[in-house]
Short mmCIF file of C-alpha atoms and ligand atoms in Angstrom, two decimals:
data_model
loop_
_atom_site.label_atom_id
_atom_site.label_comp_id
_atom_site.label_asym_id
_atom_site.label_seq_id
_atom_site.Cartn_x
_atom_site.Cartn_y
_atom_site.Cartn_z
CA UNK A 476 45.33 67.30 113.61
CA UNK A 477 43.59 70.49 114.57
CA UNK A 478 42.52 72.60 111.60
CA UNK A 479 40.03 75.23 110.45
CA UNK A 480 37.11 73.04 111.59
CA UNK A 481 38.33 72.30 115.12
CA UNK A 482 36.77 75.20 117.01
CA UNK A 483 33.23 74.75 115.78
CA UNK A 484 33.38 70.95 116.00
CA UNK A 485 34.63 71.16 119.58
CA UNK A 486 31.60 73.25 120.57
CA UNK A 487 29.17 71.01 118.69
CA UNK A 488 30.63 67.79 120.11
CA UNK A 489 30.60 69.16 123.65
CA UNK A 490 27.00 70.38 123.32
CA UNK A 491 25.92 67.03 121.92
CA UNK A 492 27.69 65.09 124.69
CA UNK A 493 26.08 67.30 127.31
CA UNK A 494 22.64 66.72 125.84
CA UNK A 495 23.26 62.96 125.71
CA UNK A 496 24.38 63.03 129.32
CA UNK A 497 21.33 65.05 130.41
CA UNK A 498 18.99 62.71 128.50
CA UNK A 499 20.62 59.72 130.23
CA UNK A 500 20.20 61.35 133.63
CA UNK A 501 16.51 62.01 132.98
CA UNK A 502 16.12 58.38 131.93
CA UNK A 503 18.07 57.03 134.91
CA UNK A 504 20.67 55.56 132.55
CA UNK A 505 24.46 55.49 132.61
CA UNK A 506 25.83 57.70 129.76
CA UNK A 507 28.42 54.98 129.11
CA UNK A 508 25.57 52.87 127.69
CA UNK A 509 25.11 55.32 124.81
CA UNK A 510 27.62 55.55 121.96
CA UNK A 511 27.67 58.72 119.90
CA UNK A 512 28.13 57.99 116.22
CA UNK A 513 29.14 61.15 114.34
CA UNK A 514 27.53 60.88 110.90
CA UNK A 515 30.11 62.33 108.52
CA UNK A 516 28.54 61.53 105.14
CA UNK A 517 29.27 64.19 102.50
CA UNK A 518 31.71 65.89 104.91
CA UNK A 519 35.46 66.22 104.23
CA UNK A 520 38.08 63.98 105.84
CA UNK A 521 39.57 67.06 107.55
CA UNK A 522 36.43 67.33 109.66
CA UNK A 523 36.77 63.72 110.74
CA UNK A 524 40.45 64.30 111.58
CA UNK A 525 39.52 67.27 113.77
CA UNK A 526 36.84 65.21 115.58
CA UNK A 527 39.29 62.34 116.07
CA UNK A 528 41.71 64.65 117.76
CA UNK A 529 38.89 65.85 120.00
CA UNK A 530 38.35 62.24 121.10
CA UNK A 531 35.44 61.21 118.85
CA UNK A 532 36.11 57.68 117.53
CA UNK A 533 32.84 56.36 116.07
CA UNK A 534 31.79 57.70 112.65
CA UNK A 535 28.84 56.80 110.44
CA UNK A 536 28.81 56.83 106.64
CA UNK A 537 26.02 56.11 104.15
CA UNK A 538 27.72 55.57 100.83
CA UNK A 539 30.09 52.58 100.38
CA UNK A 540 32.26 54.35 97.82
CA UNK A 541 32.68 57.40 100.04
CA UNK A 542 33.41 55.21 103.05
CA UNK A 543 36.02 53.30 101.07
CA UNK A 544 37.78 56.53 100.13
CA UNK A 545 37.76 57.80 103.72
CA UNK A 546 39.02 54.48 105.09
CA UNK A 547 41.99 54.76 102.74
CA UNK A 548 43.12 58.16 104.03
CA UNK A 549 42.10 58.22 107.69
CA UNK A 550 43.80 56.46 110.64
CA UNK A 551 42.88 52.91 111.61
CA UNK A 552 41.75 54.16 115.02
CA UNK A 553 38.41 55.24 113.51
CA UNK A 554 35.49 52.91 114.20
CA UNK A 555 33.47 53.03 110.96
CA UNK A 556 29.72 52.38 111.00
CA UNK A 557 28.01 51.68 107.68
CA UNK A 558 24.56 53.14 108.28
CA UNK A 559 23.17 53.63 104.77
CA UNK A 560 21.37 51.24 102.45
CA UNK A 561 23.89 48.67 101.22
CA UNK A 562 23.76 46.92 97.86
CA UNK A 563 25.33 43.48 97.72
CA UNK A 564 27.88 44.42 95.06
CA UNK A 565 29.22 47.20 97.31
CA UNK A 566 29.86 45.08 100.40
CA UNK A 567 33.41 44.40 99.18
CA UNK A 568 34.31 48.10 99.56
CA UNK A 569 33.72 48.12 103.28
CA UNK A 570 33.99 44.52 104.51
CA UNK A 571 37.57 44.72 105.70
CA UNK A 572 37.29 47.78 107.91
CA UNK A 573 33.67 48.47 108.90
CA UNK A 574 33.25 48.00 112.65
CA UNK A 575 29.52 47.53 112.24
CA UNK A 576 26.94 47.43 109.44
CA UNK A 577 23.65 48.90 110.70
CA UNK A 578 21.60 48.33 107.57
CA UNK A 579 21.15 44.58 107.06
CA UNK A 580 17.66 43.92 105.72
CA UNK A 581 17.83 40.64 103.81
CA UNK A 582 19.31 37.16 104.03
CA UNK A 583 20.97 37.68 100.63
CA UNK A 584 22.83 40.74 101.91
CA UNK A 585 23.89 38.87 105.06
CA UNK A 586 25.20 35.99 102.92
CA UNK A 587 27.32 38.42 100.90
CA UNK A 588 28.66 39.95 104.11
CA UNK A 589 29.49 36.42 105.30
CA UNK A 590 31.42 35.71 102.09
CA UNK A 591 33.43 38.94 102.32
CA UNK A 592 34.03 38.46 106.05
CA UNK A 593 35.56 35.04 105.37
CA UNK A 594 37.90 36.61 102.79
CA UNK A 595 39.18 38.98 105.46
CA UNK A 596 39.19 36.32 108.17
CA UNK A 597 36.87 38.26 110.44
CA UNK A 598 33.41 38.23 111.98
CA UNK A 599 31.38 41.32 111.05
CA UNK A 600 29.01 42.87 113.58
CA UNK A 601 25.66 43.84 112.09
CA UNK A 602 22.28 45.23 113.06
CA UNK A 603 18.96 44.40 111.44
CA UNK A 604 17.35 47.53 109.99
CA UNK A 605 13.66 47.69 110.81
CA UNK A 606 11.19 49.93 108.97
CA UNK A 607 9.03 50.34 112.08
CA UNK A 608 6.84 53.07 110.61
CA UNK A 609 6.45 51.11 107.32
CA UNK A 610 7.37 54.10 105.19
CA UNK A 611 7.40 53.31 101.46
CA UNK A 612 10.55 55.33 100.86
CA UNK A 613 12.67 53.54 103.45
CA UNK A 614 14.55 50.28 103.41
CA UNK A 615 14.46 47.87 106.32
CA UNK A 616 12.21 44.93 107.12
CA UNK A 617 8.76 45.07 108.70
CA UNK A 618 8.53 44.28 112.41
CA UNK A 619 6.90 40.90 111.75
CA UNK A 620 9.77 39.89 109.43
CA UNK A 621 12.57 40.51 111.92
CA UNK A 622 12.50 37.32 114.02
CA UNK A 623 12.47 34.92 111.03
CA UNK A 624 15.32 36.89 109.42
CA UNK A 625 17.34 36.87 112.64
CA UNK A 626 16.96 33.08 112.86
CA UNK A 627 18.27 32.64 109.30
CA UNK A 628 21.20 35.02 109.68
CA UNK A 629 22.15 33.46 113.02
CA UNK A 630 23.30 30.42 111.03
CA UNK A 631 26.05 32.48 109.33
CA UNK A 632 29.15 32.11 111.47
CA UNK A 633 31.03 35.17 110.17
CA UNK A 634 28.11 37.53 110.71
CA UNK A 635 27.20 38.51 114.24
CA UNK A 636 23.86 40.18 114.90
CA UNK A 637 24.26 42.65 117.78
CA UNK A 638 20.79 44.22 117.77
CA UNK A 639 18.39 46.38 115.79
CA UNK A 640 18.43 49.73 113.98
CA UNK A 641 15.69 52.03 112.75
CA UNK A 642 15.41 55.34 110.93
CA UNK A 643 12.38 57.11 112.36
CA UNK A 644 10.20 59.32 110.16
CA UNK A 645 11.05 62.97 109.66
CA UNK A 646 8.73 64.81 112.02
CA UNK A 647 8.48 68.33 113.47
CA UNK A 648 7.90 67.19 117.03
CA UNK A 649 10.33 64.44 118.13
CA UNK A 650 7.68 63.18 120.57
CA UNK A 651 5.86 61.78 117.53
CA UNK A 652 8.67 59.22 117.15
CA UNK A 653 8.48 57.91 120.70
CA UNK A 654 6.17 55.01 119.72
CA UNK A 655 8.59 54.05 116.92
CA UNK A 656 11.53 53.82 119.34
CA UNK A 657 9.41 52.01 121.92
CA UNK A 658 8.33 49.44 119.32
CA UNK A 659 11.94 48.76 118.29
CA UNK A 660 13.00 48.31 121.89
CA UNK A 661 10.10 45.96 122.66
CA UNK A 662 10.93 43.94 119.55
CA UNK A 663 14.54 43.54 120.71
CA UNK A 664 13.36 42.40 124.16
CA UNK A 665 11.02 39.85 122.57
CA UNK A 666 13.77 38.49 120.28
CA UNK A 667 16.28 38.31 123.13
CA UNK A 668 13.84 36.02 124.97
CA UNK A 669 14.10 33.48 122.15
CA UNK A 670 17.70 32.71 123.19
CA UNK A 671 18.93 32.23 119.64
CA UNK A 672 22.56 31.05 119.35
CA UNK A 673 25.18 33.44 117.89
CA UNK A 674 23.08 36.58 118.25
CA UNK A 675 22.77 39.34 120.80
CA UNK A 676 20.10 42.03 121.17
CA UNK A 677 22.19 44.45 123.22
CA UNK A 678 22.47 47.23 120.63
CA UNK A 679 19.67 49.61 119.66
CA UNK A 680 20.75 52.12 116.99
CA UNK A 681 18.06 54.80 116.96
CA UNK A 682 17.81 58.57 117.19
CA UNK A 683 19.25 61.30 114.94
CA UNK A 684 19.82 65.05 115.38
CA UNK A 685 16.12 65.84 115.72
CA UNK A 686 15.02 63.08 118.05
CA UNK A 687 17.97 61.46 119.85
CA UNK A 688 16.93 62.58 123.31
CA UNK A 689 13.58 60.81 122.94
CA UNK A 690 15.42 57.76 121.56
CA UNK A 691 17.73 57.69 124.59
CA UNK A 692 14.72 57.80 126.91
CA UNK A 693 13.36 54.78 125.03
CA UNK A 694 16.59 52.78 125.30
CA UNK A 695 18.90 53.74 122.42
CA UNK A 696 22.48 52.48 122.87
CA UNK A 697 23.74 54.18 119.69
CA UNK A 698 22.64 57.57 118.42
CA UNK A 699 23.56 58.68 114.90
CA UNK A 700 24.08 62.42 114.76
CA UNK A 701 25.12 64.28 111.61
CA UNK A 702 23.70 67.79 111.36
CA UNK A 703 24.05 68.46 115.09
CA UNK A 704 27.81 67.96 114.84
CA UNK A 705 28.84 68.80 111.27
CA UNK A 706 26.10 71.26 110.29
CA UNK A 707 23.72 71.00 107.35
CA UNK A 708 24.72 68.79 104.43
CA UNK A 709 25.21 69.97 100.87
CA UNK A 710 24.18 67.36 98.29
CA UNK A 711 24.61 69.60 95.26
CA UNK A 712 27.78 67.84 94.07
CA UNK A 713 26.67 64.29 94.97
C1 LIG B 974 22.13 61.00 107.59
C2 LIG B 974 21.75 59.97 108.59
C3 LIG B 974 21.81 60.22 109.97
C4 LIG B 974 22.13 61.59 110.55
O1 LIG B 974 21.06 62.47 110.34
P1 LIG B 974 21.03 63.92 111.04
O2 LIG B 974 19.59 64.26 111.01
O3 LIG B 974 21.87 64.81 110.21
O4 LIG B 974 21.54 63.75 112.42
C5 LIG B 974 21.54 59.18 110.84
N1 LIG B 974 21.22 57.94 110.39
C6 LIG B 974 21.14 57.66 109.07
C7 LIG B 974 20.81 56.28 108.64
C8 LIG B 974 21.40 58.66 108.14
O5 LIG B 974 21.29 58.36 106.84
#
């Protein structure tokens, strides 16, 4: 339903779509190859409702408890993406409804997702989170750990690896992240060549408000944009 947030969200969504489209044109890519994930963490359900009515379907959340609460009150038409670090004991909150989990970084986590997926009689799409820049503060596996992990997770029949995800460093000039995105893309090409059963490398989740145009140039198929759509976040009551 339209509400007090609709006008500003309409402008922000349109601007973002235009910039995605322009970035695709510059890269010689079809805009249909790039999915916009609106990152709604810390933002009220009314904002998500307004976006839904404006045609935005994919939303990203970081905190399992918050995602669980939003799933309970928002329509089933939302495609929920779990993009934040996920502890094994929280998988149960999101396993029934998450369309994709972007943050798988261990076999143990994948095994828990498998167990929960079986309970709900579904196969859960996941991405492997890669800490390309090897930042201490970030989760994700190192580039050299990805292929062995993919091989192990491929054996889990209720977990389907669709590709790779990375969170690039916070930088002033988005150009600085180009090598990070290029590395993730090359890694996905190399893994695809291994022809591993039950996995795909078609999805590349990379690029946020500050650097998504560079990420699109380097092959992103999913961009995760929070601030550019919903405005700055307030963590004071988190
Ligand atoms: C918060 C967050 C985003 C969105 O960040 P913005 O800079 O606000 O666009 C994207 N991806 C992940 C994993 C996040 O945690």
